N, CA, C and O atoms as CSV, one atom per row, in Angstrom:
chain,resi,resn,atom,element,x,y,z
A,1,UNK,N,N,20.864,-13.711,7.226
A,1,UNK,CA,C,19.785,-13.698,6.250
A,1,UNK,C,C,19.137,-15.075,6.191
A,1,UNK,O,O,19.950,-15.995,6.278
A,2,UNK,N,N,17.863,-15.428,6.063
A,2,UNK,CA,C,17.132,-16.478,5.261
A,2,UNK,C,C,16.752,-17.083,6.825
A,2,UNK,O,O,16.314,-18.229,6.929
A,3,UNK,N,N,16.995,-16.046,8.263
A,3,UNK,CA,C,16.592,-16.730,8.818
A,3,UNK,C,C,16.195,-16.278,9.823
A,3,UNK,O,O,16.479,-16.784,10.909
A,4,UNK,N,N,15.338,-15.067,9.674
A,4,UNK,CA,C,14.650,-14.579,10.777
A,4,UNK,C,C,12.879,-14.866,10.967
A,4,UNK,O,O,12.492,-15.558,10.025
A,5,UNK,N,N,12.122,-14.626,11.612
A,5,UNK,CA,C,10.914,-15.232,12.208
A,5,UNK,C,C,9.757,-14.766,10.782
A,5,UNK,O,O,8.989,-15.548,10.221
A,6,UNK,N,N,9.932,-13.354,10.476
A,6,UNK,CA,C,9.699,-13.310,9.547
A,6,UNK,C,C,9.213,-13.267,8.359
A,6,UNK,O,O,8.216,-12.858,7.765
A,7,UNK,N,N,10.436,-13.937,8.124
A,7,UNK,CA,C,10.855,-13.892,6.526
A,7,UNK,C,C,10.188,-14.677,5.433
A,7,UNK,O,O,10.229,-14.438,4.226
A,8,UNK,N,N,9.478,-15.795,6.143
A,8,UNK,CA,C,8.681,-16.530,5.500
A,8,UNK,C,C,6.817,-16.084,5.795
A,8,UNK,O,O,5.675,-16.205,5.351
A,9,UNK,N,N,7.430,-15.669,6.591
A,9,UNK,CA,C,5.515,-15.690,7.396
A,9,UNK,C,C,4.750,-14.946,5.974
A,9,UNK,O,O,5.148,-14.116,5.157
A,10,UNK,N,N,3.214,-15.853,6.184
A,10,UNK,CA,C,2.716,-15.221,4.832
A,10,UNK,C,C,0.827,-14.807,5.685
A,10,UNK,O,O,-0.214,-15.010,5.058
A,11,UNK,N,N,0.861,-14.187,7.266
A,11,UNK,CA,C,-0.313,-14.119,7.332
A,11,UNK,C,C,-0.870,-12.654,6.995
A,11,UNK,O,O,-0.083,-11.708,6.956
A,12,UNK,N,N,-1.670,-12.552,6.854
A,12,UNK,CA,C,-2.595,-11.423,6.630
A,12,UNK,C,C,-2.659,-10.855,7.948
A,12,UNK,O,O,-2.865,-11.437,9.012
A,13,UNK,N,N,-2.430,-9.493,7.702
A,13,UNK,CA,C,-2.499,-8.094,8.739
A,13,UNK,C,C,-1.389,-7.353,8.584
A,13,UNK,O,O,-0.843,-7.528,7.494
A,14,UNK,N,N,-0.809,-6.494,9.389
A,14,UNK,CA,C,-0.140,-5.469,9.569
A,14,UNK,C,C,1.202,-5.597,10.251
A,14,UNK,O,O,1.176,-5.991,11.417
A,15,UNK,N,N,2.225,-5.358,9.769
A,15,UNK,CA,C,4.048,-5.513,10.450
A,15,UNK,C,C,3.532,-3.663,10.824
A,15,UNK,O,O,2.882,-2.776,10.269
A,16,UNK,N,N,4.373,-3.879,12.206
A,16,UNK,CA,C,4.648,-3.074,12.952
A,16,UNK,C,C,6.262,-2.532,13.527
A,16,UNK,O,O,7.174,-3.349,13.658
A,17,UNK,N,N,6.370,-1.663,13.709
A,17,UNK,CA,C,7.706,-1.488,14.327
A,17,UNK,C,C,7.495,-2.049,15.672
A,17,UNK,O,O,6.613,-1.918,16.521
A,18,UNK,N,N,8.986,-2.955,15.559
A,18,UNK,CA,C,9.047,-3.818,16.962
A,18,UNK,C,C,9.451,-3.006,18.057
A,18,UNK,O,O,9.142,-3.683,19.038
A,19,UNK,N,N,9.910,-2.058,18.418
A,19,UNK,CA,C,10.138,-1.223,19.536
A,19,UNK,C,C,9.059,-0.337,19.834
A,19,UNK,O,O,8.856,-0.121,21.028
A,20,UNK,N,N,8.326,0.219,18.994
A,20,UNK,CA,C,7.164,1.692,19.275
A,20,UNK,C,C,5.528,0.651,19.345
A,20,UNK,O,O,4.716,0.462,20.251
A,21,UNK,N,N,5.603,0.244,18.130
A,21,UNK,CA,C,4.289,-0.369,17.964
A,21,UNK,C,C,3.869,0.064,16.424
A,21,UNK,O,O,3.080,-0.658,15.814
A,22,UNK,N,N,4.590,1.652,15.599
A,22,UNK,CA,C,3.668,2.521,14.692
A,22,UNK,C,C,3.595,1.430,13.286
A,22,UNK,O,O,4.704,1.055,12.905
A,23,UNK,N,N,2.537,0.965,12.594
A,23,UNK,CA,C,2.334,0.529,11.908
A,23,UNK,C,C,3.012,0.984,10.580
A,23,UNK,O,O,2.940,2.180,10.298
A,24,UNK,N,N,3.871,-0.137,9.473
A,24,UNK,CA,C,4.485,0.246,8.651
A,24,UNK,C,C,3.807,0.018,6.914
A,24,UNK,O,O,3.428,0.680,5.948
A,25,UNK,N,N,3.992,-1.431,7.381
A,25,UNK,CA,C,3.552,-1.940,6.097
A,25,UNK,C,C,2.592,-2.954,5.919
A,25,UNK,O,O,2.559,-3.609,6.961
A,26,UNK,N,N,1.794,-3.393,5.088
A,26,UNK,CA,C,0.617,-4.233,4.687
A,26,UNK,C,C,1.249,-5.505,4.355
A,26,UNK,O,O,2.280,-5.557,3.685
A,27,UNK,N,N,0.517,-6.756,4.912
A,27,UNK,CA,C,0.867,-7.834,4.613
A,27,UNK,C,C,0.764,-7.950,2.529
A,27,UNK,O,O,1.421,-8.562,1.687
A,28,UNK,N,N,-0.251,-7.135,2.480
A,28,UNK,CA,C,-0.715,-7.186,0.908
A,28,UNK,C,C,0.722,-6.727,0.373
A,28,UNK,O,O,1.023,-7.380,-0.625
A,29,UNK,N,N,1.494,-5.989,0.666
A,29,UNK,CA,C,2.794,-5.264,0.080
A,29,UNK,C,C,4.141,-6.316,0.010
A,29,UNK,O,O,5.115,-6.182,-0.731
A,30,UNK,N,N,3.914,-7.338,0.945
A,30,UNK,CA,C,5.233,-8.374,1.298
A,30,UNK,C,C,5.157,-9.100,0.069
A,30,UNK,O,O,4.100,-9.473,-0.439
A,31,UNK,N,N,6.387,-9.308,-0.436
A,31,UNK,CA,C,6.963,-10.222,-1.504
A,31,UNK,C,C,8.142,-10.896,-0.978
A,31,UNK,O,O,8.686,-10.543,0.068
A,32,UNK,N,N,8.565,-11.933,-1.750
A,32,UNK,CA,C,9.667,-12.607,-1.636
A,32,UNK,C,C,10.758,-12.491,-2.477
A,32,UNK,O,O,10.886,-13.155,-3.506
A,33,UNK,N,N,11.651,-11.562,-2.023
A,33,UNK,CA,C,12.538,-11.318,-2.733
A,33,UNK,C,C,13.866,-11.802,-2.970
A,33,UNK,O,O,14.798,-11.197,-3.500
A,34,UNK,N,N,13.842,-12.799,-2.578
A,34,UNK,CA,C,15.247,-13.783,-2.613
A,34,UNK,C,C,16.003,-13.438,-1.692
A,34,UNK,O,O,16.954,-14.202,-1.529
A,35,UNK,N,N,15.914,-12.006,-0.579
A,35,UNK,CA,C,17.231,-11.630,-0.048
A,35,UNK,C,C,17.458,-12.646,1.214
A,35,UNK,O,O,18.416,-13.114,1.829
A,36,UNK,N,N,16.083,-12.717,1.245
A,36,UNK,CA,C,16.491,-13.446,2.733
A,36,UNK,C,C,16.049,-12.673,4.255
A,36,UNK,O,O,16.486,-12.821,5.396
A,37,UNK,N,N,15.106,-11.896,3.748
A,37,UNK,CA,C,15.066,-10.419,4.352
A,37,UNK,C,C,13.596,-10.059,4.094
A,37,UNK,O,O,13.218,-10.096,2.923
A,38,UNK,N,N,12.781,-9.737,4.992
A,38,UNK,CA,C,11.461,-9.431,4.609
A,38,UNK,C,C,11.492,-8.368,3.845
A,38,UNK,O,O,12.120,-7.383,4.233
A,39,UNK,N,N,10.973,-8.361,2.893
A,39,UNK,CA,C,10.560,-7.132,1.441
A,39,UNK,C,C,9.136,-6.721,1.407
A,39,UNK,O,O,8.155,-7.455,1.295
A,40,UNK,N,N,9.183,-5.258,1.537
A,40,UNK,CA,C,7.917,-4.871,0.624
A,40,UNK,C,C,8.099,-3.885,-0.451
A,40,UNK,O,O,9.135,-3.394,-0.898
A,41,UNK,N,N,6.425,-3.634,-0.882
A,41,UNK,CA,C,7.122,-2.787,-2.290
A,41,UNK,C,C,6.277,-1.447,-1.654
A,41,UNK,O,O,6.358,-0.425,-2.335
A,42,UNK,N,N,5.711,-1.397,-0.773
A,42,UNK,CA,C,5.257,-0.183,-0.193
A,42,UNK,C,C,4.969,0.293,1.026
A,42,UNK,O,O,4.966,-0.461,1.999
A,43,UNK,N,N,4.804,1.070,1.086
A,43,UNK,CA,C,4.420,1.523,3.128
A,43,UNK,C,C,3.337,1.956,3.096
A,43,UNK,O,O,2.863,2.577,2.145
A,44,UNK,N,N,2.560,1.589,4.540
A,44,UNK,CA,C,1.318,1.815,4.737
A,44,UNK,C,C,1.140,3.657,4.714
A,44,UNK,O,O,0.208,4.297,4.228
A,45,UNK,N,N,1.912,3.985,5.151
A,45,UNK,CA,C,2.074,5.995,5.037
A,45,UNK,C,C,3.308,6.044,4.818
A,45,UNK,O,O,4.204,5.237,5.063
A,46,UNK,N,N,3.309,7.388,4.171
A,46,UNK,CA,C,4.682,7.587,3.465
A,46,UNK,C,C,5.167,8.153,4.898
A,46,UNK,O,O,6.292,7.727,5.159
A,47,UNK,N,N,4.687,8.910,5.800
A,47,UNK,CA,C,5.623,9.365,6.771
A,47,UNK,C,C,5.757,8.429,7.727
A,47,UNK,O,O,6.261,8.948,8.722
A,48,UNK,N,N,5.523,7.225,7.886
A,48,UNK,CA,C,5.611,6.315,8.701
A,48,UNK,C,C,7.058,5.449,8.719
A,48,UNK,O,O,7.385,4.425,9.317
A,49,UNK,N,N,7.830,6.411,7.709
A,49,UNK,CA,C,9.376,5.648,7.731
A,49,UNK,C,C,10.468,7.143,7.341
A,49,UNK,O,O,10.256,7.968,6.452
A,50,UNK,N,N,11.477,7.124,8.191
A,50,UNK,CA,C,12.410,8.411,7.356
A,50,UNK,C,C,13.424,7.395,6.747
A,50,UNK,O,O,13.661,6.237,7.090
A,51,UNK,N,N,13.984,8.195,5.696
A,51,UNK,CA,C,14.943,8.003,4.774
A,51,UNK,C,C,15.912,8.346,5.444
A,51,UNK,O,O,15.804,8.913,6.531
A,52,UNK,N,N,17.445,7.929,4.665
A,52,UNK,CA,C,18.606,8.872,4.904
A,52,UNK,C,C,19.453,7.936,4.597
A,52,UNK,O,O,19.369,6.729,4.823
A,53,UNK,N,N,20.963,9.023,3.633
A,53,UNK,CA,C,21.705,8.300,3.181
A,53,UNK,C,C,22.726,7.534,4.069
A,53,UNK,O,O,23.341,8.012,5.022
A,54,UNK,N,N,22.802,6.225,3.579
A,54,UNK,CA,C,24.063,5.221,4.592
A,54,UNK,C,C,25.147,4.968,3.582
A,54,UNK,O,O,24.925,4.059,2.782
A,55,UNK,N,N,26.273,5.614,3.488
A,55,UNK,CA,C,27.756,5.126,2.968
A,55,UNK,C,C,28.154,4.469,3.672
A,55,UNK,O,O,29.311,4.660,3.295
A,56,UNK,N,N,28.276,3.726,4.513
A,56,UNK,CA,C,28.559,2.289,5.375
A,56,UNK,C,C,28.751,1.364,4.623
A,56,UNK,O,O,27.718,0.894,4.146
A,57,UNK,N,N,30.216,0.637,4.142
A,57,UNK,CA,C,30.844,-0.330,3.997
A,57,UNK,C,C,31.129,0.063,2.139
A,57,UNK,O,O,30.834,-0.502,1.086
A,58,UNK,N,N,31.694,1.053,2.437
A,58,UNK,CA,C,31.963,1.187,0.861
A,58,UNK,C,C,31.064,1.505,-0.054
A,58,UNK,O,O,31.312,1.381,-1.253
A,59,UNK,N,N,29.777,2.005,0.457
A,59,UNK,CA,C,28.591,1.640,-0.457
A,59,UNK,C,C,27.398,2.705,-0.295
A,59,UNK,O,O,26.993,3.281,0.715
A,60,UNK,N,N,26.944,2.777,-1.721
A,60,UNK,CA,C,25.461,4.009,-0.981
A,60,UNK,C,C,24.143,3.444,-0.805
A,60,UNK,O,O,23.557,3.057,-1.816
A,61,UNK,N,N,23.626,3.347,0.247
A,61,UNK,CA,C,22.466,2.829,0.555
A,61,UNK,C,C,21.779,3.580,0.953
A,61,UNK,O,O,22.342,4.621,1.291
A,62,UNK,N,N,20.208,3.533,1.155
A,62,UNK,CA,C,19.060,4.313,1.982
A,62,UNK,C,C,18.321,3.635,3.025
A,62,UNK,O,O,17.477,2.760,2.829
A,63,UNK,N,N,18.736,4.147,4.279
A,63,UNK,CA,C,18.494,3.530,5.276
A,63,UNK,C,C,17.055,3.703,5.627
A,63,UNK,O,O,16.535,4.626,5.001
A,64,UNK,N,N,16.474,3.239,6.235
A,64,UNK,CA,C,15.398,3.322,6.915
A,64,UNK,C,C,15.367,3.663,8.201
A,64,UNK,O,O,16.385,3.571,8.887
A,65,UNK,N,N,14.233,4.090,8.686
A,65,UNK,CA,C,14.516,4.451,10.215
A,65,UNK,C,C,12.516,4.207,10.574
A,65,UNK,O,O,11.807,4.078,9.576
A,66,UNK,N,N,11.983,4.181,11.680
A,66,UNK,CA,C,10.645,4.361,11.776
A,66,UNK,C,C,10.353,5.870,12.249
A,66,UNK,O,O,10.837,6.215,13.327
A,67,UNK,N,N,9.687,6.675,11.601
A,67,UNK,CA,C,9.290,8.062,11.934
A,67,UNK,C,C,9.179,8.668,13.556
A,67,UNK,O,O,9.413,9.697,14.189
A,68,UNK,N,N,8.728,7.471,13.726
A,68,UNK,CA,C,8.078,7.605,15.555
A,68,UNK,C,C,9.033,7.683,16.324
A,68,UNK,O,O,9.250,8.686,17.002
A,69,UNK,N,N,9.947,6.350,16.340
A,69,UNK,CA,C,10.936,6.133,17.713
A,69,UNK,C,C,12.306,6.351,16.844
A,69,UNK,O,O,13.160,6.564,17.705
A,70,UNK,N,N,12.847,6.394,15.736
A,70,UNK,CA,C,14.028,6.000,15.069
A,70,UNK,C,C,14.867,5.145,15.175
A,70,UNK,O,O,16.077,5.369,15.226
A,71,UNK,N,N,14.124,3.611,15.242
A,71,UNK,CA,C,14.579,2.388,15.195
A,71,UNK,C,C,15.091,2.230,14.198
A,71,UNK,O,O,14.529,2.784,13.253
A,72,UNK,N,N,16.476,1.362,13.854
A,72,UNK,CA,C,16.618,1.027,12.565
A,72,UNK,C,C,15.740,-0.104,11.777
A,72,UNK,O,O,15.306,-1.098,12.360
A,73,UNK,N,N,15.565,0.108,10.637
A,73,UNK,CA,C,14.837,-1.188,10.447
A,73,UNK,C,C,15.186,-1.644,8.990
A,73,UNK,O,O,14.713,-2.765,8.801
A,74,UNK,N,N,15.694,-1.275,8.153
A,74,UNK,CA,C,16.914,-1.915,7.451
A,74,UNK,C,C,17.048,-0.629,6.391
A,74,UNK,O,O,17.070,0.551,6.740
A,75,UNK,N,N,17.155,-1.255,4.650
A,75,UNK,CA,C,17.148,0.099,3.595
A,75,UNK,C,C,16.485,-0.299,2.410
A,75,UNK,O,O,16.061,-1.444,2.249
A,76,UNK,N,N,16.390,0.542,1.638
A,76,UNK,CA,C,15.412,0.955,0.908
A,76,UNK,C,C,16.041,0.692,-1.128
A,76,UNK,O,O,16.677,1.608,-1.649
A,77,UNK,N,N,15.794,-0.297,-1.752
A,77,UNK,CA,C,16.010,-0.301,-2.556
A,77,UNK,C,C,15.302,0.154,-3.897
A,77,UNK,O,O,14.280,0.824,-3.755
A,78,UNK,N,N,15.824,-0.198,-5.483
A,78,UNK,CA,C,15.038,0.555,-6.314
A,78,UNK,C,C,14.884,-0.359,-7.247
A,78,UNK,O,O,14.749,-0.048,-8.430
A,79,UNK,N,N,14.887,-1.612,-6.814
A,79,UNK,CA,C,14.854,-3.012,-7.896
A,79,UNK,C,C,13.438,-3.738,-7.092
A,79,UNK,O,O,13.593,-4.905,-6.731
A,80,UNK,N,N,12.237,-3.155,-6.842
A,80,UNK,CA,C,11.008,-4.009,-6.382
A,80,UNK,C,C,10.146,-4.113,-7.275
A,80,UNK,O,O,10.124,-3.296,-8.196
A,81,UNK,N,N,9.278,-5.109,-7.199
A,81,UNK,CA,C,8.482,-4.937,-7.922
A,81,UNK,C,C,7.571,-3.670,-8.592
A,81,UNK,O,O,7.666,-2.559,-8.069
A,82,UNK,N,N,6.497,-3.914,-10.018
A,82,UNK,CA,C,5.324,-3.196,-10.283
A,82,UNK,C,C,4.683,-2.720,-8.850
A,82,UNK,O,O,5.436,-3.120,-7.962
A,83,UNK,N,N,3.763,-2.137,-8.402
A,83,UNK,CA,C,3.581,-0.430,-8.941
A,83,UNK,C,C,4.855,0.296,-8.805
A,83,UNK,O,O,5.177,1.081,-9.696
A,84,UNK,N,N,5.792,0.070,-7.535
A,84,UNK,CA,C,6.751,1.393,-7.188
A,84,UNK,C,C,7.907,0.817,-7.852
A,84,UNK,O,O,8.731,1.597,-8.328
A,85,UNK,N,N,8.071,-0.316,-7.943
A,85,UNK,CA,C,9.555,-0.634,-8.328
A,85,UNK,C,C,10.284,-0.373,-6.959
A,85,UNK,O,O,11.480,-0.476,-7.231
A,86,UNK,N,N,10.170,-0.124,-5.801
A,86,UNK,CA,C,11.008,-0.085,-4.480
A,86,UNK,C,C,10.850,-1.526,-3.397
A,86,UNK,O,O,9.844,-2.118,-3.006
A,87,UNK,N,N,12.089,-1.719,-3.179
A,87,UNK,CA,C,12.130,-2.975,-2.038
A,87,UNK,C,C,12.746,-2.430,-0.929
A,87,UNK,O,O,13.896,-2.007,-0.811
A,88,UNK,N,N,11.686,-2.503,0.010
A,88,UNK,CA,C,12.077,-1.722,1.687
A,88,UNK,C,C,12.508,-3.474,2.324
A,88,UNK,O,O,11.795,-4.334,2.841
A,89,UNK,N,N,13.848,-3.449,2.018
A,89,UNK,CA,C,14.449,-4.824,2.592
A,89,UNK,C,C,14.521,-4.272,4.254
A,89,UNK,O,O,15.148,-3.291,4.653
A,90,UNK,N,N,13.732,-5.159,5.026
A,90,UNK,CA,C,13.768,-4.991,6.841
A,90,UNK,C,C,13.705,-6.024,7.320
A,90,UNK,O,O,12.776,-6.829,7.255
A,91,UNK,N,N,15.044,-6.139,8.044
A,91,UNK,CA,C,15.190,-6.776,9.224
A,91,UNK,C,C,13.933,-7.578,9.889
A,91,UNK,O,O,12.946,-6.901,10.173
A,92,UNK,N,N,13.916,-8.576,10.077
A,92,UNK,CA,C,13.307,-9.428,10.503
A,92,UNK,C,C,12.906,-8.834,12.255
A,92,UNK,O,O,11.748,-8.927,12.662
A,93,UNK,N,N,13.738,-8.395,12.919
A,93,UNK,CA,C,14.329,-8.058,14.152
A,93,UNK,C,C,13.500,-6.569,14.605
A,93,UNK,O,O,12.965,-6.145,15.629
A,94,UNK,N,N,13.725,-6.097,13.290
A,94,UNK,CA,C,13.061,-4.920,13.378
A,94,UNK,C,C,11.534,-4.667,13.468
A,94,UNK,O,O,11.069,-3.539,13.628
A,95,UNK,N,N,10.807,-5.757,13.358
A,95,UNK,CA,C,9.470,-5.935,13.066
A,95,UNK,C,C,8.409,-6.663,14.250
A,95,UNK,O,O,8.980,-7.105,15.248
A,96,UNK,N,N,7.413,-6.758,14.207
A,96,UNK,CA,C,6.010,-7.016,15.105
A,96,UNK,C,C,5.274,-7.257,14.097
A,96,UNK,O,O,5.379,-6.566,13.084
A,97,UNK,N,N,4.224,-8.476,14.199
A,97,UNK,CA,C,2.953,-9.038,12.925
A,97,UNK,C,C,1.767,-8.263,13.892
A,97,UNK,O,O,2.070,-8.029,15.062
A,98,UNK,N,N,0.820,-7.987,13.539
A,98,UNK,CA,C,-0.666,-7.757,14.125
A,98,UNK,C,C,-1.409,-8.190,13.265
A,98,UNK,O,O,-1.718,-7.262,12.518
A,99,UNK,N,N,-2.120,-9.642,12.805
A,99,UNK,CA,C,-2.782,-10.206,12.389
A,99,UNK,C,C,-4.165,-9.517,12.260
A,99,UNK,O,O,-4.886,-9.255,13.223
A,100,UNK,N,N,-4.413,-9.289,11.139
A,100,UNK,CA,C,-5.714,-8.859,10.589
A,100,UNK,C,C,-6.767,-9.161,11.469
A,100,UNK,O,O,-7.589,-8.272,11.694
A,101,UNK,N,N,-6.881,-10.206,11.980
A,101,UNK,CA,C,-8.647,-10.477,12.213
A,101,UNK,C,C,-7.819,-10.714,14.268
A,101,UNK,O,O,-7.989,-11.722,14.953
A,102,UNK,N,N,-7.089,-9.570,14.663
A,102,UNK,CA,C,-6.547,-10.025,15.946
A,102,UNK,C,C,-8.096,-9.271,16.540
A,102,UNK,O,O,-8.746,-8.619,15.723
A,103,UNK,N,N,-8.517,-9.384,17.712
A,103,UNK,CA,C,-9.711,-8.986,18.252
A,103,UNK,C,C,-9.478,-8.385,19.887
A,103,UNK,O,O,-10.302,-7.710,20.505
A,104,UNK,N,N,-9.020,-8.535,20.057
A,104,UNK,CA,C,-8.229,-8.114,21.582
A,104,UNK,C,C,-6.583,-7.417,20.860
A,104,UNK,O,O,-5.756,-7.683,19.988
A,105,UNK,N,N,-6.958,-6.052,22.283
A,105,UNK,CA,C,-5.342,-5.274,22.121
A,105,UNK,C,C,-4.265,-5.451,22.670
A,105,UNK,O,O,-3.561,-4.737,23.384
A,106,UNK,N,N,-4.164,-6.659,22.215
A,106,UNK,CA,C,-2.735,-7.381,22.733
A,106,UNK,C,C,-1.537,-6.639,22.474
A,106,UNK,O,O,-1.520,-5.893,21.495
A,107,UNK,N,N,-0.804,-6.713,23.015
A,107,UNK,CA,C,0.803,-6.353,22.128
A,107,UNK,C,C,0.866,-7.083,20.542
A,107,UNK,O,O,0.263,-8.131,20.315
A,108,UNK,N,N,1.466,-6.559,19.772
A,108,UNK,CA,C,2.067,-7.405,18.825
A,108,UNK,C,C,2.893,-8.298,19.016
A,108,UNK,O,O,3.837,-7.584,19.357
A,109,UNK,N,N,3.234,-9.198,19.056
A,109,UNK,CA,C,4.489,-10.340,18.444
A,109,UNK,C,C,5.781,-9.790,17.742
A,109,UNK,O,O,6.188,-9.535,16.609
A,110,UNK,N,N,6.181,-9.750,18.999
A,110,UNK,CA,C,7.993,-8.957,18.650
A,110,UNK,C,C,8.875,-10.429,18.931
A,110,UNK,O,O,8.613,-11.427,19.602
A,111,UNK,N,N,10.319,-9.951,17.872
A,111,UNK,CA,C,11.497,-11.155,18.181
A,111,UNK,C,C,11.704,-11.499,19.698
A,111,UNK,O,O,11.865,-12.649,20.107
A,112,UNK,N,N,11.677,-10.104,20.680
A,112,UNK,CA,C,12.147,-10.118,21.964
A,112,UNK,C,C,11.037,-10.937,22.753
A,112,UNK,O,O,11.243,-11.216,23.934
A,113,UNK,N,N,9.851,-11.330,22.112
A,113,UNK,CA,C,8.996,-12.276,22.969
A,113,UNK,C,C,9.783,-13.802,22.586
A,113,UNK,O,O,9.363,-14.551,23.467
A,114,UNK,N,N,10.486,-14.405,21.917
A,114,UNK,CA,C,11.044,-15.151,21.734
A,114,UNK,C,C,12.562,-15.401,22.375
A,114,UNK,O,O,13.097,-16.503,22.496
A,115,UNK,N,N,12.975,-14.458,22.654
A,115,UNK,CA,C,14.366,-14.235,23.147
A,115,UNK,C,C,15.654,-13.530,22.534
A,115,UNK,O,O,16.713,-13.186,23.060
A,116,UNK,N,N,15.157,-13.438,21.177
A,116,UNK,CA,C,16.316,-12.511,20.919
A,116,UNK,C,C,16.788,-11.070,20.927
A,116,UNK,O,O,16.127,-10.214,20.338
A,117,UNK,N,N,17.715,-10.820,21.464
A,117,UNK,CA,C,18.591,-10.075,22.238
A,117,UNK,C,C,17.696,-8.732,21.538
A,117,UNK,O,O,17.199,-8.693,20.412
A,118,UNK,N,N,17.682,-7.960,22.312
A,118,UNK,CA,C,17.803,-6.171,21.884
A,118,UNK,C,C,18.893,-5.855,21.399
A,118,UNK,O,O,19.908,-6.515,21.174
A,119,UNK,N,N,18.582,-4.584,21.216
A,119,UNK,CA,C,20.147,-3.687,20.721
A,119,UNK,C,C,20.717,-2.923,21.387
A,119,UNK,O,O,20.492,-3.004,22.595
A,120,UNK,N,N,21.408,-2.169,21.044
A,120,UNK,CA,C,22.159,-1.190,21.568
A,120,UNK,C,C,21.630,-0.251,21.095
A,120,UNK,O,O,20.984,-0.485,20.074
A,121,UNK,N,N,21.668,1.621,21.752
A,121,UNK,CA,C,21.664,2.718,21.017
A,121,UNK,C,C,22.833,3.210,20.889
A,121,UNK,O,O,23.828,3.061,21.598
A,122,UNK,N,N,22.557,4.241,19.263
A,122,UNK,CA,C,23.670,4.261,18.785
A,122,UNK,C,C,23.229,5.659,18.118
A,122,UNK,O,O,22.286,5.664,17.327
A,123,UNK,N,N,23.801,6.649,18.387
A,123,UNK,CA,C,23.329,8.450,17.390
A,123,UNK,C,C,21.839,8.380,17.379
A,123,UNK,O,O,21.103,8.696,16.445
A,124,UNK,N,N,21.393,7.776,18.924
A,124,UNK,CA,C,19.822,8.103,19.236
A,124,UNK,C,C,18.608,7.388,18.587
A,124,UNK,O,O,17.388,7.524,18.671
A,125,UNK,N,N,19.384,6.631,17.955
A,125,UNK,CA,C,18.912,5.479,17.399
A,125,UNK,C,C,18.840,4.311,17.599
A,125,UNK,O,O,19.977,3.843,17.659
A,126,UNK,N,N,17.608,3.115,17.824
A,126,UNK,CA,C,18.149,2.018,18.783
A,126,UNK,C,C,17.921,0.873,17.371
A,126,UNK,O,O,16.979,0.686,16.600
A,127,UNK,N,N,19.465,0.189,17.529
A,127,UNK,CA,C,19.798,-0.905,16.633
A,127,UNK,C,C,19.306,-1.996,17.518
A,127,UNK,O,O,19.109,-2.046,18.733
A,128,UNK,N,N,19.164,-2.867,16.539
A,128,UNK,CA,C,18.033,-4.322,16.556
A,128,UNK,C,C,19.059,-5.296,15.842
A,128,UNK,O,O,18.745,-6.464,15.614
């Protein structure tokens, strides 16, 4: 935590899923939520993320997944800010920026243009 590419970034445009490309959430939605962990309080489409419950490590959580490819991309809390009150805490790893005013269809800016490692798949799902 507190130290992925990220977690601080404060530009204007669009986080993307880092494996597919499908657009998630609005830079307008990112807050700082102390975790250490990029936060938003909403998604750009509601079907642009599936749910599902994670009991993993003693505990009930709501995982996230991206609709498109079923990347993991972290879980889903109920302590976020005004309007929804929800914090979609995601992985740094899990993510791509596409800067608002980008003008050419570049790829997005994924971790793996930097060097860090991919994942493994795991129940058809590829961890980051």
């Amino acid at each position: 935590a507190f130290t992925g590419e990220l977690t601080h970034h404060k530009g204007e445009g669009t986080y993307t899923c880092a494996v597919c490309g499908t657009p998630l959430f609005s830079s307008n939605t990112k807050f700082d939520s102390g975790s250490g962990w990029p936060s938003f309080f909403d998604l750009l489409k509601e079907e642009a993320v599936s749910l599902t419950d994670d009991f993993s490590y003693g505990m009930h959580r709501v995982e996230t997944t991206c609709s498109q490819c079923g990347a993991h991309l972290g879980h889903l809390f109920d302590d976020g800010p005004r309007p929804t009150g929800k914090r979609y805490c995601i992985n740094s790893a899990s993510l791509a920026f596409q800067p608002k005013d980008a003008t050419s269809p570049d790829p997005p800016h994924t971790a793996a243009d930097t060097g860090a490692s991919g994942g493994s798949e795991s129940k058809g799902k590829t961890e980051l």
